[in-house]
Every structure is written in C-alpha cells, then in structure tokens.
mmCIF file of N, CA and C in Angstrom:
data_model
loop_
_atom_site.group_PDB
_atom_site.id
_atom_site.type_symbol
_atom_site.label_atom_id
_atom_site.label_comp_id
_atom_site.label_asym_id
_atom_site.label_seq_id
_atom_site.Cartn_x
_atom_site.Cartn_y
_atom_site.Cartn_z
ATOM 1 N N UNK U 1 -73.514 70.192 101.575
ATOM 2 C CA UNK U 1 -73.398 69.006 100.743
ATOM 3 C C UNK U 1 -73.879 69.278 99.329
ATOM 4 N N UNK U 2 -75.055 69.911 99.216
ATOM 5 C CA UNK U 2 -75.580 70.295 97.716
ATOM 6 C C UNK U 2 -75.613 71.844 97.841
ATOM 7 N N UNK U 3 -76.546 72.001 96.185
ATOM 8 C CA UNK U 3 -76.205 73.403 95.762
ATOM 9 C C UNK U 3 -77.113 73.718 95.664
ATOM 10 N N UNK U 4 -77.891 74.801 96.193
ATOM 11 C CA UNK U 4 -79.282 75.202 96.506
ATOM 12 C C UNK U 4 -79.562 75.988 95.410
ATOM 13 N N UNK U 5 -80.722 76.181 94.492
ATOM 14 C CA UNK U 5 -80.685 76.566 93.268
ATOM 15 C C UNK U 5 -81.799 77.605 93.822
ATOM 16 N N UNK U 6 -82.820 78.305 92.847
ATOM 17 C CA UNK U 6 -83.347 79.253 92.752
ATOM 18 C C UNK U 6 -84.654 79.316 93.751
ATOM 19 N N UNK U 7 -84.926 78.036 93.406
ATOM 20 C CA UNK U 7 -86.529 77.628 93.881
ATOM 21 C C UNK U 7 -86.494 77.043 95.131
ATOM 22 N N UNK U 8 -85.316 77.603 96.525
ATOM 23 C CA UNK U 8 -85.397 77.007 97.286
ATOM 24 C C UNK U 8 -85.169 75.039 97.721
ATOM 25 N N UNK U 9 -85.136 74.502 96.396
ATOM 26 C CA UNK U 9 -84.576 73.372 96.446
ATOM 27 C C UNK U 9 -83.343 73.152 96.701
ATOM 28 N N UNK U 10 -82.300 72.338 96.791
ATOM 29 C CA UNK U 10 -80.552 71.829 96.894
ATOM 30 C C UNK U 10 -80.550 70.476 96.164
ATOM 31 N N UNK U 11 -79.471 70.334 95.553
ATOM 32 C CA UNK U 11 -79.441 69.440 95.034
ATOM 33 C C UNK U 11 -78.602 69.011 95.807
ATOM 34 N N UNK U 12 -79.023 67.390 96.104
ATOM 35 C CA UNK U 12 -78.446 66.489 97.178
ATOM 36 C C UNK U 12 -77.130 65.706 96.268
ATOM 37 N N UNK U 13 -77.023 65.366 95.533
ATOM 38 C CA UNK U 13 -76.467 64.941 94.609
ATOM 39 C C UNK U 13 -76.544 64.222 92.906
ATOM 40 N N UNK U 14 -75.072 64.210 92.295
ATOM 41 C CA UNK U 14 -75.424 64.263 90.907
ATOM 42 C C UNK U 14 -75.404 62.826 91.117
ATOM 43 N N UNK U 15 -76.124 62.478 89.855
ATOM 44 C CA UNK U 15 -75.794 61.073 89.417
ATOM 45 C C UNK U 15 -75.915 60.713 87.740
ATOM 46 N N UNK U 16 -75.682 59.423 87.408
ATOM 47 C CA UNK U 16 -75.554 58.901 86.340
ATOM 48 C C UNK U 16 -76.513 57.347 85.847
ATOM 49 N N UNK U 17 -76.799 57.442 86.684
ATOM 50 C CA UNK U 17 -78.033 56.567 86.950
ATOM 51 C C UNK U 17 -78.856 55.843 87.826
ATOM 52 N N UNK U 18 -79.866 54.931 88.216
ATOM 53 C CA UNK U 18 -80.011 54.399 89.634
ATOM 54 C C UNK U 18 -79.488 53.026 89.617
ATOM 55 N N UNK U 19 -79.087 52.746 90.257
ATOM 56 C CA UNK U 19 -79.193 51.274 90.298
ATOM 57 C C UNK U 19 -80.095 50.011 90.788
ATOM 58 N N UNK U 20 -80.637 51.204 91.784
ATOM 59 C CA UNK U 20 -81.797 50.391 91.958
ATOM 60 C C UNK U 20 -82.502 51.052 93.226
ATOM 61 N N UNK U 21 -83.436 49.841 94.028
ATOM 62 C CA UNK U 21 -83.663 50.503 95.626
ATOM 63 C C UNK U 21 -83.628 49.702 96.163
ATOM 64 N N UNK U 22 -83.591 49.971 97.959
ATOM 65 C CA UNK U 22 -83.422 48.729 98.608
ATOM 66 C C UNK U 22 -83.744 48.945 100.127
ATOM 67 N N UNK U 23 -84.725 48.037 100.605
ATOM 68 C CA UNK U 23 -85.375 48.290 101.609
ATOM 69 C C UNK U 23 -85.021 47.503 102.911
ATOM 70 N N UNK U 24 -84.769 47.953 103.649
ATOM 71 C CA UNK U 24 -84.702 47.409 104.914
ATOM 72 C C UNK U 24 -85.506 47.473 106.574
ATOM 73 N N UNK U 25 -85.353 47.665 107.267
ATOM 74 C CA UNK U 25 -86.518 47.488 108.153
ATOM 75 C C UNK U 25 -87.026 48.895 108.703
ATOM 76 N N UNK U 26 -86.427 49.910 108.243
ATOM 77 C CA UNK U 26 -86.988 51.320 108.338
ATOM 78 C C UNK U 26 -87.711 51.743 107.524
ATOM 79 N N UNK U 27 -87.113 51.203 106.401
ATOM 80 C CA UNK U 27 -87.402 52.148 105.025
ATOM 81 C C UNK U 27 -86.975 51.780 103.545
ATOM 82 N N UNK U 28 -86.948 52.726 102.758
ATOM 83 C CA UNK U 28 -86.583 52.392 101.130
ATOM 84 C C UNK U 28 -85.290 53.258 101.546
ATOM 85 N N UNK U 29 -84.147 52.696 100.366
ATOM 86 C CA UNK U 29 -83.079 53.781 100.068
ATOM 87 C C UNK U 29 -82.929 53.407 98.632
ATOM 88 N N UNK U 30 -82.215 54.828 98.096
ATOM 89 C CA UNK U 30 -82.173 54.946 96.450
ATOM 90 C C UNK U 30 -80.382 54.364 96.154
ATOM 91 N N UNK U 31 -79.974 53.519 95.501
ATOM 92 C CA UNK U 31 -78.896 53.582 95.076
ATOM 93 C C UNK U 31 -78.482 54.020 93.721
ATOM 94 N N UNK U 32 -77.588 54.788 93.925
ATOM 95 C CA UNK U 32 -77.247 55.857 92.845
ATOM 96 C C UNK U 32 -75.947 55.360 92.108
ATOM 97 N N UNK U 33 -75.788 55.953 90.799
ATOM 98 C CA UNK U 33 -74.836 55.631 90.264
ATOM 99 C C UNK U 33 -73.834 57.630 90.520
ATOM 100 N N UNK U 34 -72.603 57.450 91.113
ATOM 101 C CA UNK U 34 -72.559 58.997 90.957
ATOM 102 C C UNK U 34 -70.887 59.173 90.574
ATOM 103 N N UNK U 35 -70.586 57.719 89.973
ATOM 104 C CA UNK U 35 -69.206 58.152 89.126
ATOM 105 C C UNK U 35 -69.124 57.132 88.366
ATOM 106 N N UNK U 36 -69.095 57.058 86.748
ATOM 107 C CA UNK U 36 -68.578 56.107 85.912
ATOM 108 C C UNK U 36 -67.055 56.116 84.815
ATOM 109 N N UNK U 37 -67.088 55.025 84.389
ATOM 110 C CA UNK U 37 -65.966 55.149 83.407
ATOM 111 C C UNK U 37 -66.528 54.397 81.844
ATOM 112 N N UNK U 38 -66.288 55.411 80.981
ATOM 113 C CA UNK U 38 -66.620 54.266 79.867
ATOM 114 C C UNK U 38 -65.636 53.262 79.280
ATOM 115 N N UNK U 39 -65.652 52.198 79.529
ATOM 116 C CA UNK U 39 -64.873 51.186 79.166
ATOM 117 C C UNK U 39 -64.683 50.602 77.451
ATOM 118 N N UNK U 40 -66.351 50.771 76.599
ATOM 119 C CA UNK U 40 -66.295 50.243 75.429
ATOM 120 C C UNK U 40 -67.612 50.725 74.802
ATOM 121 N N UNK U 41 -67.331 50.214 73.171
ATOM 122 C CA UNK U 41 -68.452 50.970 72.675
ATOM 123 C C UNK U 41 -68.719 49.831 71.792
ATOM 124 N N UNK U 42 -70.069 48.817 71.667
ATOM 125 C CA UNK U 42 -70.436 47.861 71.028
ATOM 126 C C UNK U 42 -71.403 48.234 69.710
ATOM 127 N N UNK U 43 -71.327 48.374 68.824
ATOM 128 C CA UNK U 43 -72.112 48.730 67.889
ATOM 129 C C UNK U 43 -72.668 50.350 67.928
ATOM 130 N N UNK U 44 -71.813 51.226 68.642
ATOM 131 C CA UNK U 44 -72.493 52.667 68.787
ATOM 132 C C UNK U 44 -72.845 52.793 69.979
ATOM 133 N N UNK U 45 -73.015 51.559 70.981
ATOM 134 C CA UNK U 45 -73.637 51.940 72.057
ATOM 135 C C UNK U 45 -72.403 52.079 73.176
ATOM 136 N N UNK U 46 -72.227 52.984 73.948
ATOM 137 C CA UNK U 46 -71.282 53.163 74.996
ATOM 138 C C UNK U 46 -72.094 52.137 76.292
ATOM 139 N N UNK U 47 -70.799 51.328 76.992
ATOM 140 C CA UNK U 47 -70.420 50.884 77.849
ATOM 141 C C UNK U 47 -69.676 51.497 79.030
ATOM 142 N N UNK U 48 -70.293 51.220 80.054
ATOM 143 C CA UNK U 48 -69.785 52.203 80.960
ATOM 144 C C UNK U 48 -69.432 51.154 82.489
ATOM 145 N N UNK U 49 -68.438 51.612 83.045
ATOM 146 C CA UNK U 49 -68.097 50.324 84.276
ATOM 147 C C UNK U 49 -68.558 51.330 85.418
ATOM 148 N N UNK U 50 -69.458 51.371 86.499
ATOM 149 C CA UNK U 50 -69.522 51.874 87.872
ATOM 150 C C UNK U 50 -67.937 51.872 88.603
ATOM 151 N N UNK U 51 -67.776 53.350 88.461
ATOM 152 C CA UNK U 51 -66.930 53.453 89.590
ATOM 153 C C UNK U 51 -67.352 53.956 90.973
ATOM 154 N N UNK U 52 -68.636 54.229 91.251
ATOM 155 C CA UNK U 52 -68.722 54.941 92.693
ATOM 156 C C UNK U 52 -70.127 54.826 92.349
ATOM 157 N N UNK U 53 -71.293 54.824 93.903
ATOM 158 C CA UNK U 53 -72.323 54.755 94.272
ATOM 159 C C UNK U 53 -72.882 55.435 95.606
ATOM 160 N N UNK U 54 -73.634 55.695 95.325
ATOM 161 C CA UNK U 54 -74.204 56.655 96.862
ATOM 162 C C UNK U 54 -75.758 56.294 97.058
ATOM 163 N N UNK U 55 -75.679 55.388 98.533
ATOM 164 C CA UNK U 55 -76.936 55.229 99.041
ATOM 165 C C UNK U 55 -77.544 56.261 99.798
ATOM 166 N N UNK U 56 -78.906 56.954 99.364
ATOM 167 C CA UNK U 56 -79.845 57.835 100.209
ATOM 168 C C UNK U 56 -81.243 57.133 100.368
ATOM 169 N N UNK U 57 -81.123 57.884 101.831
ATOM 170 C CA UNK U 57 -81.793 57.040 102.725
ATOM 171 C C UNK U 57 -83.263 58.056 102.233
ATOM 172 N N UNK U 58 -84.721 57.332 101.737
ATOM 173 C CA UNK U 58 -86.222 58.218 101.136
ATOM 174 C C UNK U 58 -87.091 58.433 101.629
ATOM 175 N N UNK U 59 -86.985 59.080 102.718
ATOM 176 C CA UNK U 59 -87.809 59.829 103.781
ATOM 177 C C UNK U 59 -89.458 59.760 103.554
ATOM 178 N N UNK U 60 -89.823 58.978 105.014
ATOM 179 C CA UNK U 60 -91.241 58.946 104.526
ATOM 180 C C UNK U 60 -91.605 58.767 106.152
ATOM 181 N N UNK U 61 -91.758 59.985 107.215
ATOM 182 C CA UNK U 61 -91.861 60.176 108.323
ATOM 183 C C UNK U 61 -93.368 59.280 108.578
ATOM 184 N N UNK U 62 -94.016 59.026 108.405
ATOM 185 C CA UNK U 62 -95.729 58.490 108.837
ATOM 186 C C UNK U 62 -95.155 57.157 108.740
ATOM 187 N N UNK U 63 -94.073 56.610 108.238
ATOM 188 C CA UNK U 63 -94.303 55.010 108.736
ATOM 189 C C UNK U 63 -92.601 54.542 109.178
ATOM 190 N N UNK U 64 -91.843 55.567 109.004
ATOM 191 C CA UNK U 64 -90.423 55.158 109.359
ATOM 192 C C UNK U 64 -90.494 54.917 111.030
ATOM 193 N N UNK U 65 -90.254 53.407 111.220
ATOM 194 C CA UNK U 65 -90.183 53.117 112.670
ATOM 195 C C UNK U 65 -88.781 52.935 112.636
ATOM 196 N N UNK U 66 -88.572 52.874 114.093
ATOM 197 C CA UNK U 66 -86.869 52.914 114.501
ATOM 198 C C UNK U 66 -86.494 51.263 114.855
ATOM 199 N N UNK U 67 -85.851 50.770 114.434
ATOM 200 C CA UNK U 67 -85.660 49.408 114.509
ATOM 201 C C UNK U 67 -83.659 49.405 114.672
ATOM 202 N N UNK U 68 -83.486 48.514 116.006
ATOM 203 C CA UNK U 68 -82.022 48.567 116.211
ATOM 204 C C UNK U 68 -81.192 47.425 115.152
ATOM 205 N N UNK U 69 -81.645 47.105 114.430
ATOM 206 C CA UNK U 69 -80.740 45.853 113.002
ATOM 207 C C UNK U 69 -80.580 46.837 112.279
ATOM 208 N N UNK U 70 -81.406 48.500 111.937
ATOM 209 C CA UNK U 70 -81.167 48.973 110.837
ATOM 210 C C UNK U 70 -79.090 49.149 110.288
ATOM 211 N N UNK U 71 -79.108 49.448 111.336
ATOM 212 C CA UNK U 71 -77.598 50.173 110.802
ATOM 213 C C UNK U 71 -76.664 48.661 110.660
ATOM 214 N N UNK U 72 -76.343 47.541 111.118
ATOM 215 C CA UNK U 72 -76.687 46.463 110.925
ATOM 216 C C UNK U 72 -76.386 46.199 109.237
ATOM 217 N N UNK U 73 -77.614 46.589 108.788
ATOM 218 C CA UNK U 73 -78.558 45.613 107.591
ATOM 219 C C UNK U 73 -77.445 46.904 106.546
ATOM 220 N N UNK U 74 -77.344 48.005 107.070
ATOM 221 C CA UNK U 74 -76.608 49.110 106.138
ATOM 222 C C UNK U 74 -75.217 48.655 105.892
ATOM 223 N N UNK U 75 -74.742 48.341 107.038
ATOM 224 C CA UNK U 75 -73.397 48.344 106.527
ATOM 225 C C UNK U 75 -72.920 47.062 106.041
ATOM 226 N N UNK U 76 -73.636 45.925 106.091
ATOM 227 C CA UNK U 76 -73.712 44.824 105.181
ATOM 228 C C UNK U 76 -74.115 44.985 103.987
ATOM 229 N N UNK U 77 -74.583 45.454 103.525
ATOM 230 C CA UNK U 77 -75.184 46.154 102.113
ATOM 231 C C UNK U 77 -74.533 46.730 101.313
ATOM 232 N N UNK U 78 -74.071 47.381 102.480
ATOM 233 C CA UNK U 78 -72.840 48.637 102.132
ATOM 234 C C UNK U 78 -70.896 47.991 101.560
ATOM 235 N N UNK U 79 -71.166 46.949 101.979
ATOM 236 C CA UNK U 79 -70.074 45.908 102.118
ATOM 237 C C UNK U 79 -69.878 45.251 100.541
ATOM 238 N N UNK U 80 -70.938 45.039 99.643
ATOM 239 C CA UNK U 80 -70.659 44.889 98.371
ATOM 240 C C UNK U 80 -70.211 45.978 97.711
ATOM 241 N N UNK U 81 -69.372 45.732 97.229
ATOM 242 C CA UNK U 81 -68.618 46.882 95.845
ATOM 243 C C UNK U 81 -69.374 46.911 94.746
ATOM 244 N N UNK U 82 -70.163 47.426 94.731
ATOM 245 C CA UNK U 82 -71.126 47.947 92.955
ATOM 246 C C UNK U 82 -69.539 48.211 92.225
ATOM 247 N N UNK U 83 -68.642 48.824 92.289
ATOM 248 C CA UNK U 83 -67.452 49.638 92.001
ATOM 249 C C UNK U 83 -66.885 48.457 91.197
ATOM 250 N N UNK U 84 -66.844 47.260 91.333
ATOM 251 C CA UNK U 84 -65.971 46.482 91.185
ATOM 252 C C UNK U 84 -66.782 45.265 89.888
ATOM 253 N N UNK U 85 -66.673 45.536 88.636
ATOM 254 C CA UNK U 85 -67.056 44.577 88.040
ATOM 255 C C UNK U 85 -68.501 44.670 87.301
ATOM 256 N N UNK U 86 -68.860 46.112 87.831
ATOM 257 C CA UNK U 86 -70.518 46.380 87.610
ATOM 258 C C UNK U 86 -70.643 47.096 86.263
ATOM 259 N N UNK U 87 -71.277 46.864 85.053
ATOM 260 C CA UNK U 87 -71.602 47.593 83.935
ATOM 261 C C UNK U 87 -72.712 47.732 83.401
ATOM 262 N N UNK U 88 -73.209 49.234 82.748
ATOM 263 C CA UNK U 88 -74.170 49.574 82.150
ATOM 264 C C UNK U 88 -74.092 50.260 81.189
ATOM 265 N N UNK U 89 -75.223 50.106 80.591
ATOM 266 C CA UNK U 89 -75.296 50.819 79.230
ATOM 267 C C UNK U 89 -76.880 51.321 78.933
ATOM 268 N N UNK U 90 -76.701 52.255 78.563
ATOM 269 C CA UNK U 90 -77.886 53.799 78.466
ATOM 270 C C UNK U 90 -78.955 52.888 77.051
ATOM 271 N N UNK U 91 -78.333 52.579 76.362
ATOM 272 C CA UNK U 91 -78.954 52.151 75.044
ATOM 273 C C UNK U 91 -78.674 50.224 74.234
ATOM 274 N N UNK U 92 -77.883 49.775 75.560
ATOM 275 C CA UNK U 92 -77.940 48.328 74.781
ATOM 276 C C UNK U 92 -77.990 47.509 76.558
ATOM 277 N N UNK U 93 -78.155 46.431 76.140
ATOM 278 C CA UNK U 93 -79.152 45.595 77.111
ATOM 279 C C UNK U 93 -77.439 44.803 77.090
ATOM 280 N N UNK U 94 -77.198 44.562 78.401
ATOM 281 C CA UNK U 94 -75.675 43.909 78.359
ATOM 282 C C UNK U 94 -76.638 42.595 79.551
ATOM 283 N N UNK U 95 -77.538 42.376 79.285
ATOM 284 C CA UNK U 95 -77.941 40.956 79.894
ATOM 285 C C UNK U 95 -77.934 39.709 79.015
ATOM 286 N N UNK U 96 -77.918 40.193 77.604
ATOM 287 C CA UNK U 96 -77.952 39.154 76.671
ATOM 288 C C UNK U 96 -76.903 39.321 75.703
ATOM 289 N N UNK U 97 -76.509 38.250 75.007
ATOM 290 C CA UNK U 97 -75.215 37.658 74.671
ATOM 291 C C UNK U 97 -75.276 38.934 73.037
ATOM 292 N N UNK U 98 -74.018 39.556 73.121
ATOM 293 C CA UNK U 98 -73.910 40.098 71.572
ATOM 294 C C UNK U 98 -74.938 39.488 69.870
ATOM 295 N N UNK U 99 -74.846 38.071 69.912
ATOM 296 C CA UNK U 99 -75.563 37.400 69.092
ATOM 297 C C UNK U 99 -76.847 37.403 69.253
ATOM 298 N N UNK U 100 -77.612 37.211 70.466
ATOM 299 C CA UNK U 100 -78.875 37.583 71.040
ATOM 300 C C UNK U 100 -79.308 38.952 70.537
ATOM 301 N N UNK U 101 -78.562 39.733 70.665
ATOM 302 C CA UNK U 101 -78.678 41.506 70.810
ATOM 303 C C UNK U 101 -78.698 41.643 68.954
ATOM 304 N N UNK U 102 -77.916 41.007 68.455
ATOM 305 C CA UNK U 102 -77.746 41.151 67.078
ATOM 306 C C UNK U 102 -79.630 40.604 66.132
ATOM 307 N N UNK U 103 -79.400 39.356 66.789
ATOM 308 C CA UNK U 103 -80.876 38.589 66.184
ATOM 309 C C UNK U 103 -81.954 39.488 66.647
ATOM 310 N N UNK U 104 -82.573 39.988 67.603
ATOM 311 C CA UNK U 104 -83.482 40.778 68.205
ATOM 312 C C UNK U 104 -83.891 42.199 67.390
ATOM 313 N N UNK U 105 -82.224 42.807 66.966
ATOM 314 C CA UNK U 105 -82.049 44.041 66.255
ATOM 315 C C UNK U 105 -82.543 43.605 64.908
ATOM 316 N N UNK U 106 -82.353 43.058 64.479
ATOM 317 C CA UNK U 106 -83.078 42.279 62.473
ATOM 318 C C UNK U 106 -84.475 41.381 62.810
ATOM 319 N N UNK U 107 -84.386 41.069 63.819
ATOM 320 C CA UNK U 107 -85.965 40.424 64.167
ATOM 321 C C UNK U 107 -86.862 40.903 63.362
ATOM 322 N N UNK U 108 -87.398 41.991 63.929
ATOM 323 C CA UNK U 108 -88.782 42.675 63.157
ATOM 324 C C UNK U 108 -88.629 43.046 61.718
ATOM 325 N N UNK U 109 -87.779 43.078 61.237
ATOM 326 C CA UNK U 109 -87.863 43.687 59.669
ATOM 327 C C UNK U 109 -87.727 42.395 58.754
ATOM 328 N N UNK U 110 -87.166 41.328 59.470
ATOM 329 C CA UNK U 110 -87.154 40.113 59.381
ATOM 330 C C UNK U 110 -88.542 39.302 59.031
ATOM 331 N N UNK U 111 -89.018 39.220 59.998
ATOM 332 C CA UNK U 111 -90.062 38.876 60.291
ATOM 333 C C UNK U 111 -91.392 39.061 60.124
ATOM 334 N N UNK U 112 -91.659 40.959 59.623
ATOM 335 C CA UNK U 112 -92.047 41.658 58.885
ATOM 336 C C UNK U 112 -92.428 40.998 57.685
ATOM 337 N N UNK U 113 -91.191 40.696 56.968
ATOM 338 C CA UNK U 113 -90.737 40.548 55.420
ATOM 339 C C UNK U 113 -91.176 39.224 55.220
ATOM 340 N N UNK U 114 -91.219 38.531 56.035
ATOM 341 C CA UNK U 114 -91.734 36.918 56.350
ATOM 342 C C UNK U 114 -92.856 36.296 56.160
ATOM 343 N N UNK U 115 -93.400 37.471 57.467
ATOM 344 C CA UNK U 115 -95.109 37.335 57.674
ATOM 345 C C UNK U 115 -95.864 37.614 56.339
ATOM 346 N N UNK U 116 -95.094 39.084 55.628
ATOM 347 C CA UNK U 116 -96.026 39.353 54.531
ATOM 348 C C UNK U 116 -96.067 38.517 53.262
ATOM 349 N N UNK U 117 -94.949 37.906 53.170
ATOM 350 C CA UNK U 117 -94.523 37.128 51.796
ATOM 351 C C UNK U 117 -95.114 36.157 51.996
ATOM 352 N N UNK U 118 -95.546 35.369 53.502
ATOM 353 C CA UNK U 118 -96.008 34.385 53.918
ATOM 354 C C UNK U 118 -97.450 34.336 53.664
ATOM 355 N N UNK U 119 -97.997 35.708 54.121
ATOM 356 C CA UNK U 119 -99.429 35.510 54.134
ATOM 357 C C UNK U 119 -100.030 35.719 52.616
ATOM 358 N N UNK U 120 -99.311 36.156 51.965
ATOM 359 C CA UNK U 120 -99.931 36.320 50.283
ATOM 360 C C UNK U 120 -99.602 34.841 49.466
ATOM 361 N N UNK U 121 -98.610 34.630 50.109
ATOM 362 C CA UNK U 121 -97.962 32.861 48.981
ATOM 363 C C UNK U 121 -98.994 31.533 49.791
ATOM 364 N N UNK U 122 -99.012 31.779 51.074
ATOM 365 C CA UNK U 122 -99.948 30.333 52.017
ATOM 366 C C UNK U 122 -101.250 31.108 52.484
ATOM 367 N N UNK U 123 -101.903 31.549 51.496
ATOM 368 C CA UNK U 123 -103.124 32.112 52.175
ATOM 369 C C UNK U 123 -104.271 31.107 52.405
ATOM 370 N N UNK U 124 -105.152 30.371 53.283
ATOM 371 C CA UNK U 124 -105.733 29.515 52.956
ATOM 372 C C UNK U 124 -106.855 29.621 53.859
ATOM 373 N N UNK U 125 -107.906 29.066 53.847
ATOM 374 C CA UNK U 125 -109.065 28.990 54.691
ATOM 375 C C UNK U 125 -109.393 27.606 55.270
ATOM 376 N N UNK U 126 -109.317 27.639 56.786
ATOM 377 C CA UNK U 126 -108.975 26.423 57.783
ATOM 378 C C UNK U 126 -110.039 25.596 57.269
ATOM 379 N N UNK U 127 -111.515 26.172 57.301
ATOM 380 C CA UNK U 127 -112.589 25.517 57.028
ATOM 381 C C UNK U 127 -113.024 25.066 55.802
ATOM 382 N N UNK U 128 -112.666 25.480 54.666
ATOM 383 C CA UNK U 128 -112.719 25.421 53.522
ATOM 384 C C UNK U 128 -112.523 23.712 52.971
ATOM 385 N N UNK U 129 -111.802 22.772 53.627
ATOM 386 C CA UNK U 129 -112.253 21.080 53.842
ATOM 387 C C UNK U 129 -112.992 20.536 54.720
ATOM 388 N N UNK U 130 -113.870 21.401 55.269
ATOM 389 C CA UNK U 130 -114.839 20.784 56.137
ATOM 390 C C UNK U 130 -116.188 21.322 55.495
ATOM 391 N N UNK U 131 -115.985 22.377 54.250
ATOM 392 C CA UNK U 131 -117.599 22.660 53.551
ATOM 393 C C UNK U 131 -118.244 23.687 54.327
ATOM 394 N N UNK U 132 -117.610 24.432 55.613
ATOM 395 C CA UNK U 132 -118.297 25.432 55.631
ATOM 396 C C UNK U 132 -117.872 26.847 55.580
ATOM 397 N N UNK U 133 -118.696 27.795 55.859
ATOM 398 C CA UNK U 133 -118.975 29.260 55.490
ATOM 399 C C UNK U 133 -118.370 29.627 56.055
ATOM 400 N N UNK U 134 -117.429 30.571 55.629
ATOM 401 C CA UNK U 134 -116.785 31.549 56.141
ATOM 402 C C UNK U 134 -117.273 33.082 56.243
ATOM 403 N N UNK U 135 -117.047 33.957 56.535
ATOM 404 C CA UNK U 135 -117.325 35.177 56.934
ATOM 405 C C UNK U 135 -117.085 35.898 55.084
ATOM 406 N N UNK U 136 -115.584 35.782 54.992
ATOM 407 C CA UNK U 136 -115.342 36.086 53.764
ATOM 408 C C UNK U 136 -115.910 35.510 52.543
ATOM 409 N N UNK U 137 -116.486 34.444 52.664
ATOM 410 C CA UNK U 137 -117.333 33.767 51.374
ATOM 411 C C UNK U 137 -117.624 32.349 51.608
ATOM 412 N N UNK U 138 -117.869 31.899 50.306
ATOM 413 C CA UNK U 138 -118.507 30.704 50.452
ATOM 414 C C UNK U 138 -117.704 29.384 50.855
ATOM 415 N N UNK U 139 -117.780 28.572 51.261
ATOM 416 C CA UNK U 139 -117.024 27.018 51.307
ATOM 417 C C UNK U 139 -117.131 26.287 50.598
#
C-alpha cells in the first residue's frame, strides 16, 4: 500500500490536508484529504473542491476495546460524500462572506490609523472633573 523509505518507516498515504477526526466506539480515525481540484482563486488565494478522502483508523492498542456497532458507525460515516460540495482553502477562511474577509484584511491598519489619530486629538483625563490626582500629574 505505501512506500517504505530509508528509515524503515512506509508511507501509508499522501494527502492534501485533514479534514478532521472522528471517533467512534473503538477509537479515533484521521480523515484525510488525498485528492483535490482547484476550482478558483479569490484575491490570490486558491480554492480547492475535495475530490477524494481516506479514513485511517489511529492505533492506540492499551484502550482499543472491540465493540460490535463499530463497523456499523463506519459505514454510516462513510456514507457522506466529503467529495461532493466540500471546499478549502490553504490561506483564506471560506467560512465568512468575501465582504467579511475584505473588512478583517484593512481592519488593523485601519484601526491602527484610528486609534493613533484618536488618542493624540481626544486625549483626556477621566478624573480631571472630579479634582483628583492622577499618576501623571496634578488635577
């Protein structure tokens, strides 16, 4: 199945990213991303649609008990298409709306430019109408 490299390791397989993990009554398994397509490119950032996924099962002998739902719980799992409709991207956040993604990106330099112009033009001391001392000087 894999390609056994120098150091006695094999590589079990390639991938392109995780998608996540997912546990059921044995154990954890890794879901893999291990074929994509790039569909689009939004401001520089590539878009990519899942075409293929591979669940491995993450071996951890001291507590894997044998439970008869496992295979069960797999192939229901197994039954959603990641393949179908699923997209990611390496460098832009596709959970929030283009305009979201846009405001967020100018935020800080924004805001930056804001704070500082702000704090030199409205500089004021809270206490300074109540007559008392401040740290920085008198009231």
């Amino acid at each position: 199945m894999g390609q056994k490299g120098s150091s006695g390791l094999f590589r079990a397989v390639s991938a392109f990213g995780v998608v996540g993990f997912v546990r059921f009554l044995e154990g954890y398994y890794i879901v893999l991303i291990t074929k994509r397509r790039k569909m689009a490119d939004i401001g520089g950032h590539a878009i990519y649609k899942i075409e293929d996924t591979n669940m491995i099962y993450i071996p951890n002998d001291s507590v894997r008990v044998t439970h008869p739902d496992e295979a069960r719980y797999l192939r229901i799992f197994q039954n959603v298409d990641l393949s179908s409709n699923f997209y990611f991207s390496y460098s832009y956040d596709l959970s929030h709306s283009l305009q979201y993604n846009l405001t967020v990106l100018r935020m800080p330099l924004e805001m930056l430019k804001s704070e500082t112009t702000q704090t030199r033009q409205e500089s004021f001391d809270i206490f300074e109408d109540e007559g008392l001392i401040t740290q920085g000087g008198s009231g």
